[in-house]
Amino acid sequence: MGERGAPPTENVGARQRERLYGAISCLATLVVLTRYTGEDTSAWYRMLDVAVTMGGLWVASLLADWVAHLSVHERAPHGVAAWRMLQASGQILQASVLPLLALATAGAGLLDTDTAMWVAKWILVGELGVIALAAVRKTRLPMWQQIATVLALIGVGVLVIGIKVLAH
């Protein structure tokens, strides 16, 4: 541990990795849903689709960490190790919370479903920028490289939207 009570750097890295994976996966799911659902598809149905997809990714991440832990430590994780695995994999679910809330506003009739889908997608693009900012803020990179990194990750989000829209 670095500072007293702070998680080890590998745990912080795992959490950032899973959050990034979750945000990009959720974004890709929303883009596919935009293309393959009709105007009559309810926001609740789309929320269920996103929740099931993200839940499946969360379980896959947790199982992968569990198997990796078994391979390295020759026993199942418990205590702090198990808690850190849950914290890291839980980032996948956390990445989908705000997009799901955007869809819930449409389900409640406060927004049009298509508008809520676009709001959810742009939330995730913004989330990618925040993840990049968190990653570079304490680095020794020159400011222009920090800015370029943040813009590049935001660009990846925009690219996912563009590619998925063109491909589907």
PDB file of C-alpha atoms in Angstrom:
ATOM      1  CA  MET A   1       0.000   0.000   0.000  1.00  0.00           C
ATOM      2  CA  GLY A   2       1.176   3.469  -0.831  1.00  0.00           C
ATOM      3  CA  GLU A   3      -0.536   5.812   1.596  1.00  0.00           C
ATOM      4  CA  ARG A   4      -2.080   4.425   4.727  1.00  0.00           C
ATOM      5  CA  GLY A   5      -5.410   2.820   3.856  1.00  0.00           C
ATOM      6  CA  ALA A   6      -5.004   3.443   0.130  1.00  0.00           C
ATOM      7  CA  PRO A   7      -5.522   0.464  -2.182  1.00  0.00           C
ATOM      8  CA  PRO A   8      -2.467  -0.901  -3.984  1.00  0.00           C
ATOM      9  CA  THR A   9      -1.798   0.583  -7.406  1.00  0.00           C
ATOM     10  CA  GLU A  10      -2.716  -2.676  -9.149  1.00  0.00           C
ATOM     11  CA  ASN A  11      -6.199  -2.456  -7.591  1.00  0.00           C
ATOM     12  CA  VAL A  12      -6.635   1.141  -8.736  1.00  0.00           C
ATOM     13  CA  GLY A  13      -5.512   0.107 -12.203  1.00  0.00           C
ATOM     14  CA  ALA A  14      -7.932  -2.829 -12.234  1.00  0.00           C
ATOM     15  CA  ARG A  15     -10.802  -0.556 -11.240  1.00  0.00           C
ATOM     16  CA  GLN A  16      -9.970   1.957 -13.973  1.00  0.00           C
ATOM     17  CA  ARG A  17      -9.607  -0.837 -16.532  1.00  0.00           C
ATOM     18  CA  GLU A  18     -12.996  -2.329 -15.631  1.00  0.00           C
ATOM     19  CA  ARG A  19     -14.684   1.094 -15.641  1.00  0.00           C
ATOM     20  CA  LEU A  20     -13.296   1.783 -19.102  1.00  0.00           C
ATOM     21  CA  TYR A  21     -14.341  -1.660 -20.315  1.00  0.00           C
ATOM     22  CA  GLY A  22     -17.798  -1.166 -18.843  1.00  0.00           C
ATOM     23  CA  ALA A  23     -18.262   2.280 -20.393  1.00  0.00           C
ATOM     24  CA  ILE A  24     -17.216   1.173 -23.876  1.00  0.00           C
ATOM     25  CA  SER A  25     -19.303  -2.010 -23.655  1.00  0.00           C
ATOM     26  CA  CYS A  26     -22.365  -0.096 -22.473  1.00  0.00           C
ATOM     27  CA  LEU A  27     -21.862   2.456 -25.244  1.00  0.00           C
ATOM     28  CA  ALA A  28     -21.616  -0.285 -27.876  1.00  0.00           C
ATOM     29  CA  THR A  29     -24.753  -1.939 -26.487  1.00  0.00           C
ATOM     30  CA  LEU A  30     -26.700   1.327 -26.675  1.00  0.00           C
ATOM     31  CA  VAL A  31     -25.580   1.939 -30.247  1.00  0.00           C
ATOM     32  CA  VAL A  32     -26.671  -1.554 -31.308  1.00  0.00           C
ATOM     33  CA  LEU A  33     -30.011  -1.074 -29.543  1.00  0.00           C
ATOM     34  CA  THR A  34     -30.511   2.193 -31.416  1.00  0.00           C
ATOM     35  CA  ARG A  35     -30.090   0.371 -34.702  1.00  0.00           C
ATOM     36  CA  TYR A  36     -32.008  -2.823 -33.915  1.00  0.00           C
ATOM     37  CA  THR A  37     -34.989  -1.601 -31.940  1.00  0.00           C
ATOM     38  CA  GLY A  38     -37.995   0.145 -33.353  1.00  0.00           C
ATOM     39  CA  GLU A  39     -39.768   3.326 -32.344  1.00  0.00           C
ATOM     40  CA  ASP A  40     -42.293   1.202 -30.472  1.00  0.00           C
ATOM     41  CA  THR A  41     -39.600  -0.472 -28.329  1.00  0.00           C
ATOM     42  CA  SER A  42     -40.065   0.852 -24.824  1.00  0.00           C
ATOM     43  CA  ALA A  43     -37.341   2.432 -22.749  1.00  0.00           C
ATOM     44  CA  TRP A  44     -37.959  -0.256 -20.125  1.00  0.00           C
ATOM     45  CA  TYR A  45     -37.166  -3.002 -22.640  1.00  0.00           C
ATOM     46  CA  ARG A  46     -33.970  -1.197 -23.633  1.00  0.00           C
ATOM     47  CA  MET A  47     -33.046  -0.772 -19.958  1.00  0.00           C
ATOM     48  CA  LEU A  48     -33.527  -4.492 -19.416  1.00  0.00           C
ATOM     49  CA  ASP A  49     -31.321  -5.239 -22.416  1.00  0.00           C
ATOM     50  CA  VAL A  50     -28.554  -2.957 -21.117  1.00  0.00           C
ATOM     51  CA  ALA A  51     -28.850  -4.311 -17.579  1.00  0.00           C
ATOM     52  CA  VAL A  52     -28.645  -7.943 -18.737  1.00  0.00           C
ATOM     53  CA  THR A  53     -25.663  -7.192 -20.978  1.00  0.00           C
ATOM     54  CA  MET A  54     -23.786  -5.310 -18.288  1.00  0.00           C
ATOM     55  CA  GLY A  55     -24.674  -7.918 -15.680  1.00  0.00           C
ATOM     56  CA  GLY A  56     -23.288 -10.628 -17.942  1.00  0.00           C
ATOM     57  CA  LEU A  57     -20.069  -8.683 -18.435  1.00  0.00           C
ATOM     58  CA  TRP A  58     -19.798  -8.159 -14.683  1.00  0.00           C
ATOM     59  CA  VAL A  59     -20.175 -11.885 -14.011  1.00  0.00           C
ATOM     60  CA  ALA A  60     -17.615 -12.697 -16.723  1.00  0.00           C
ATOM     61  CA  SER A  61     -15.139 -10.228 -15.207  1.00  0.00           C
ATOM     62  CA  LEU A  62     -15.655 -11.558 -11.703  1.00  0.00           C
ATOM     63  CA  LEU A  63     -15.258 -15.170 -12.828  1.00  0.00           C
ATOM     64  CA  ALA A  64     -12.119 -14.314 -14.825  1.00  0.00           C
ATOM     65  CA  ASP A  65     -10.580 -12.654 -11.750  1.00  0.00           C
ATOM     66  CA  TRP A  66     -11.582 -15.606  -9.571  1.00  0.00           C
ATOM     67  CA  VAL A  67     -10.013 -18.140 -11.958  1.00  0.00           C
ATOM     68  CA  ALA A  68      -6.864 -16.020 -12.282  1.00  0.00           C
ATOM     69  CA  HIS A  69      -6.617 -15.803  -8.492  1.00  0.00           C
ATOM     70  CA  LEU A  70      -6.966 -19.586  -8.239  1.00  0.00           C
ATOM     71  CA  SER A  71      -4.209 -20.044 -10.801  1.00  0.00           C
ATOM     72  CA  VAL A  72      -1.773 -17.727  -9.040  1.00  0.00           C
ATOM     73  CA  HIS A  73      -2.558 -18.347  -5.364  1.00  0.00           C
ATOM     74  CA  GLU A  74      -3.802 -21.957  -5.568  1.00  0.00           C
ATOM     75  CA  ARG A  75      -6.856 -21.108  -3.456  1.00  0.00           C
ATOM     76  CA  ALA A  76     -10.058 -19.119  -3.719  1.00  0.00           C
ATOM     77  CA  PRO A  77      -9.898 -15.434  -2.870  1.00  0.00           C
ATOM     78  CA  HIS A  78     -11.251 -14.329   0.483  1.00  0.00           C
ATOM     79  CA  GLY A  79     -11.159 -11.268   2.698  1.00  0.00           C
ATOM     80  CA  VAL A  80      -9.471  -8.223   1.202  1.00  0.00           C
ATOM     81  CA  ALA A  81      -8.629 -10.012  -2.054  1.00  0.00           C
ATOM     82  CA  ALA A  82     -12.272 -10.948  -2.632  1.00  0.00           C
ATOM     83  CA  TRP A  83     -13.419  -7.428  -1.729  1.00  0.00           C
ATOM     84  CA  ARG A  84     -10.962  -5.858  -4.184  1.00  0.00           C
ATOM     85  CA  MET A  85     -12.151  -8.210  -6.924  1.00  0.00           C
ATOM     86  CA  LEU A  86     -15.737  -7.102  -6.277  1.00  0.00           C
ATOM     87  CA  GLN A  87     -14.680  -3.445  -6.265  1.00  0.00           C
ATOM     88  CA  ALA A  88     -12.891  -3.783  -9.591  1.00  0.00           C
ATOM     89  CA  SER A  89     -15.563  -5.825 -11.378  1.00  0.00           C
ATOM     90  CA  GLY A  90     -18.298  -3.627  -9.909  1.00  0.00           C
ATOM     91  CA  GLN A  91     -16.996  -0.766 -12.023  1.00  0.00           C
ATOM     92  CA  ILE A  92     -18.634  -2.431 -15.019  1.00  0.00           C
ATOM     93  CA  LEU A  93     -22.025  -2.082 -13.347  1.00  0.00           C
ATOM     94  CA  GLN A  94     -21.285   1.436 -12.135  1.00  0.00           C
ATOM     95  CA  ALA A  95     -20.466   2.529 -15.682  1.00  0.00           C
ATOM     96  CA  SER A  96     -24.056   1.765 -16.673  1.00  0.00           C
ATOM     97  CA  VAL A  97     -25.848   3.559 -13.818  1.00  0.00           C
ATOM     98  CA  LEU A  98     -26.187   7.020 -15.412  1.00  0.00           C
ATOM     99  CA  PRO A  99     -27.162   5.666 -18.857  1.00  0.00           C
ATOM    100  CA  LEU A 100     -29.785   3.470 -17.189  1.00  0.00           C
ATOM    101  CA  LEU A 101     -31.112   6.504 -15.314  1.00  0.00           C
ATOM    102  CA  ALA A 102     -31.382   8.369 -18.618  1.00  0.00           C
ATOM    103  CA  LEU A 103     -33.442   5.506 -20.020  1.00  0.00           C
ATOM    104  CA  ALA A 104     -35.556   5.414 -16.851  1.00  0.00           C
ATOM    105  CA  THR A 105     -36.529   9.043 -17.470  1.00  0.00           C
ATOM    106  CA  ALA A 106     -37.909   7.934 -20.819  1.00  0.00           C
ATOM    107  CA  GLY A 107     -39.659   4.985 -19.202  1.00  0.00           C
ATOM    108  CA  ALA A 108     -41.297   7.405 -16.777  1.00  0.00           C
ATOM    109  CA  GLY A 109     -42.417   9.576 -19.698  1.00  0.00           C
ATOM    110  CA  LEU A 110     -40.129  12.514 -18.929  1.00  0.00           C
ATOM    111  CA  LEU A 111     -38.072  12.118 -22.120  1.00  0.00           C
ATOM    112  CA  ASP A 112     -38.601  10.624 -25.544  1.00  0.00           C
ATOM    113  CA  THR A 113     -36.908   7.190 -25.748  1.00  0.00           C
ATOM    114  CA  ASP A 114     -34.693   8.133 -28.700  1.00  0.00           C
ATOM    115  CA  THR A 115     -33.585  11.300 -26.914  1.00  0.00           C
ATOM    116  CA  ALA A 116     -32.828   9.304 -23.772  1.00  0.00           C
ATOM    117  CA  MET A 117     -30.731   6.883 -25.840  1.00  0.00           C
ATOM    118  CA  TRP A 118     -28.646   9.758 -27.202  1.00  0.00           C
ATOM    119  CA  VAL A 119     -28.320  11.282 -23.740  1.00  0.00           C
ATOM    120  CA  ALA A 120     -27.129   7.914 -22.418  1.00  0.00           C
ATOM    121  CA  LYS A 121     -24.563   7.580 -25.216  1.00  0.00           C
ATOM    122  CA  TRP A 122     -23.146  11.051 -24.662  1.00  0.00           C
ATOM    123  CA  ILE A 123     -23.009  10.432 -20.907  1.00  0.00           C
ATOM    124  CA  LEU A 124     -20.752   7.476 -21.661  1.00  0.00           C
ATOM    125  CA  VAL A 125     -18.560   9.506 -24.016  1.00  0.00           C
ATOM    126  CA  GLY A 126     -18.185  12.056 -21.203  1.00  0.00           C
ATOM    127  CA  GLU A 127     -17.439   9.224 -18.796  1.00  0.00           C
ATOM    128  CA  LEU A 128     -14.596   8.100 -21.053  1.00  0.00           C
ATOM    129  CA  GLY A 129     -13.156  11.598 -20.806  1.00  0.00           C
ATOM    130  CA  VAL A 130     -13.423  11.554 -17.014  1.00  0.00           C
ATOM    131  CA  ILE A 131     -11.699   8.151 -16.880  1.00  0.00           C
ATOM    132  CA  ALA A 132      -8.862   9.480 -19.031  1.00  0.00           C
ATOM    133  CA  LEU A 133      -8.601  12.625 -16.912  1.00  0.00           C
ATOM    134  CA  ALA A 134      -8.371  10.529 -13.740  1.00  0.00           C
ATOM    135  CA  ALA A 135      -5.665   8.427 -15.365  1.00  0.00           C
ATOM    136  CA  VAL A 136      -3.447  11.307 -16.509  1.00  0.00           C
ATOM    137  CA  ARG A 137      -3.949  13.944 -13.829  1.00  0.00           C
ATOM    138  CA  LYS A 138      -1.053  12.800 -11.630  1.00  0.00           C
ATOM    139  CA  THR A 139       1.276  11.687 -14.396  1.00  0.00           C
ATOM    140  CA  ARG A 140       4.469  13.399 -15.398  1.00  0.00           C
ATOM    141  CA  LEU A 141       3.211  13.807 -18.931  1.00  0.00           C
ATOM    142  CA  PRO A 142       3.373  17.340 -20.311  1.00  0.00           C
ATOM    143  CA  MET A 143       0.007  19.108 -20.257  1.00  0.00           C
ATOM    144  CA  TRP A 144      -0.426  18.797 -24.035  1.00  0.00           C
ATOM    145  CA  GLN A 145      -0.022  14.991 -23.792  1.00  0.00           C
ATOM    146  CA  GLN A 146      -2.521  14.825 -20.954  1.00  0.00           C
ATOM    147  CA  ILE A 147      -5.019  16.806 -23.028  1.00  0.00           C
ATOM    148  CA  ALA A 148      -4.294  14.651 -26.084  1.00  0.00           C
ATOM    149  CA  THR A 149      -4.899  11.482 -24.034  1.00  0.00           C
ATOM    150  CA  VAL A 150      -8.243  12.751 -22.749  1.00  0.00           C
ATOM    151  CA  LEU A 151      -9.295  13.843 -26.230  1.00  0.00           C
ATOM    152  CA  ALA A 152      -8.165  10.521 -27.694  1.00  0.00           C
ATOM    153  CA  LEU A 153     -10.327   8.537 -25.293  1.00  0.00           C
ATOM    154  CA  ILE A 154     -13.290  10.805 -25.957  1.00  0.00           C
ATOM    155  CA  GLY A 155     -12.547  10.262 -29.647  1.00  0.00           C
ATOM    156  CA  VAL A 156     -12.719   6.497 -29.115  1.00  0.00           C
ATOM    157  CA  GLY A 157     -16.230   6.936 -27.733  1.00  0.00           C
ATOM    158  CA  VAL A 158     -17.286   9.040 -30.695  1.00  0.00           C
ATOM    159  CA  LEU A 159     -15.652   6.498 -33.013  1.00  0.00           C
ATOM    160  CA  VAL A 160     -17.609   3.635 -31.387  1.00  0.00           C
ATOM    161  CA  ILE A 161     -20.816   5.532 -32.057  1.00  0.00           C
ATOM    162  CA  GLY A 162     -19.786   6.292 -35.641  1.00  0.00           C
ATOM    163  CA  ILE A 163     -18.577   2.798 -36.513  1.00  0.00           C
ATOM    164  CA  LYS A 164     -21.566   1.077 -34.931  1.00  0.00           C
ATOM    165  CA  VAL A 165     -23.998   3.387 -36.691  1.00  0.00           C
ATOM    166  CA  LEU A 166     -22.301   2.807 -40.051  1.00  0.00           C
ATOM    167  CA  ALA A 167     -21.865  -0.957 -39.564  1.00  0.00           C
ATOM    168  CA  HIS A 168     -25.380  -1.621 -38.384  1.00  0.00           C
TER     169      HIS A 168
END
